[in-house]
Coordinates of C-alpha atoms in Angstrom, one line a residue:
Q27 CA -70.0 36.9 -94.4
V28 CA -67.4 35.0 -92.4
Q29 CA -63.8 36.1 -92.2
L30 CA -61.3 33.2 -92.5
V31 CA -57.7 32.8 -91.2
E32 CA -55.6 29.8 -92.0
S33 CA -52.8 28.4 -89.9
G34 CA -50.6 25.3 -89.7
G35 CA -48.5 25.5 -92.9
G36 CA -44.8 25.0 -92.9
L37 CA -41.9 22.9 -94.2
V38 CA -42.2 19.1 -94.0
Q39 CA -40.3 16.2 -95.5
A40 CA -41.9 14.0 -98.1
G41 CA -44.0 11.3 -96.4
G42 CA -44.7 13.5 -93.4
S43 CA -47.9 15.1 -92.2
L44 CA -49.3 18.5 -91.4
R45 CA -52.6 19.7 -90.2
L46 CA -54.0 23.0 -91.5
S47 CA -56.6 25.0 -89.6
C48 CA -59.0 27.6 -90.8
A49 CA -60.7 29.7 -88.1
A50 CA -63.9 31.5 -89.1
S51 CA -65.5 34.6 -87.5
G52 CA -69.3 35.0 -87.5
R53 CA -72.2 33.2 -86.0
T54 CA -73.4 31.4 -89.2
F55 CA -70.4 29.1 -89.7
S56 CA -72.5 26.0 -89.5
N57 CA -74.5 27.2 -92.5
Y58 CA -71.4 27.3 -94.7
D59 CA -69.9 24.7 -96.9
M60 CA -66.1 25.0 -96.4
G61 CA -63.3 24.1 -98.9
W62 CA -59.6 24.0 -99.2
F63 CA -57.9 25.0 -102.4
R64 CA -54.2 25.3 -103.3
Q65 CA -52.1 27.2 -105.8
A66 CA -48.6 26.1 -106.7
P67 CA -46.1 28.5 -108.4
G68 CA -46.9 29.0 -112.0
K69 CA -50.1 27.0 -111.8
E70 CA -53.8 27.9 -111.4
R71 CA -55.6 27.4 -108.1
E72 CA -57.1 24.0 -107.8
F73 CA -59.7 22.4 -105.6
V74 CA -58.4 20.1 -102.8
A75 CA -61.3 19.1 -100.5
A76 CA -64.6 20.4 -99.3
I77 CA -67.0 19.7 -96.4
R78 CA -70.7 20.7 -96.7
S79 CA -72.7 22.1 -93.8
D80 CA -74.3 18.5 -93.4
G81 CA -70.8 17.0 -93.1
H82 CA -70.5 15.4 -96.5
T83 CA -67.0 15.5 -97.8
Y84 CA -65.4 15.7 -101.3
Y85 CA -61.8 15.3 -102.4
A86 CA -59.7 15.9 -105.5
D87 CA -58.4 12.6 -106.9
S88 CA -54.8 13.7 -106.2
V89 CA -55.4 13.7 -102.5
K90 CA -57.9 10.9 -101.9
G91 CA -56.7 8.6 -99.2
R92 CA -54.1 10.9 -98.0
F93 CA -56.0 14.1 -96.9
S94 CA -58.9 14.4 -94.7
I95 CA -61.2 17.4 -94.2
S96 CA -63.2 18.0 -91.0
R97 CA -65.0 20.7 -89.2
D98 CA -65.8 21.7 -85.6
N99 CA -68.8 23.9 -85.7
A100 CA -68.5 24.7 -81.9
K101 CA -65.0 26.1 -82.7
N102 CA -65.9 27.7 -86.0
T103 CA -63.0 25.8 -87.5
V104 CA -62.3 23.6 -90.5
Y105 CA -59.2 21.4 -90.6
L106 CA -57.3 19.7 -93.4
Q107 CA -55.2 16.8 -92.2
M108 CA -52.5 16.0 -94.8
N109 CA -50.6 12.7 -94.6
S110 CA -48.1 11.0 -96.9
L111 CA -47.2 14.4 -98.3
K112 CA -45.5 14.5 -101.7
R113 CA -43.3 17.2 -103.2
E114 CA -46.2 18.0 -105.6
D115 CA -48.4 19.0 -102.6
T116 CA -46.2 22.1 -102.3
A117 CA -48.4 25.1 -102.6
V118 CA -50.2 27.9 -100.9
Y119 CA -53.3 26.5 -99.4
Y120 CA -56.4 28.6 -99.1
C121 CA -59.5 28.1 -97.0
A122 CA -62.8 29.2 -98.6
G123 CA -66.4 29.3 -97.6
R124 CA -69.8 29.6 -99.2
R125 CA -73.4 29.6 -98.0
D126 CA -74.8 26.2 -98.3
Y127 CA -77.4 27.4 -100.8
S128 CA -74.8 28.9 -103.1
N129 CA -72.4 27.4 -105.7
T130 CA -69.8 30.2 -105.3
Y131 CA -67.2 30.5 -102.7
T132 CA -67.3 34.1 -101.5
A133 CA -65.1 34.1 -98.4
W134 CA -61.4 33.4 -98.7
G135 CA -58.5 33.3 -96.3
Q136 CA -55.1 34.8 -96.9
G137 CA -53.4 31.5 -97.5
T138 CA -50.7 29.4 -95.8
Q139 CA -47.6 28.0 -97.4
V140 CA -47.0 24.3 -97.4
T141 CA -43.6 23.1 -98.6
V142 CA -42.7 19.5 -99.0
S143 CA -39.1 18.7 -99.4
S144 CA -37.5 15.5 -100.7

């Protein structure tokens, strides 16, 4: 099981950019599908983006064209580049991982706050 630690959150003006990082411990990171989720106050956690172990990527419609997920297996790290940020992107962002043969995310980070101001 990998352990996940997010970083890179903060306060940014609308239209700005942030890059989130998620560092994973363990030697099997390359065998994990990785995802980013977010939870805004008073709302349920929602899917943002994912990258499979083979590099295929998926995005929520709300972030397509603005966010980009990538991974560096040599550094055991997954990234979320967020551009053209909107106020509605304000949330706690969580990194998650699952073995590439599983449908369930079993490893979660502690979350990092992203706040977009107008």
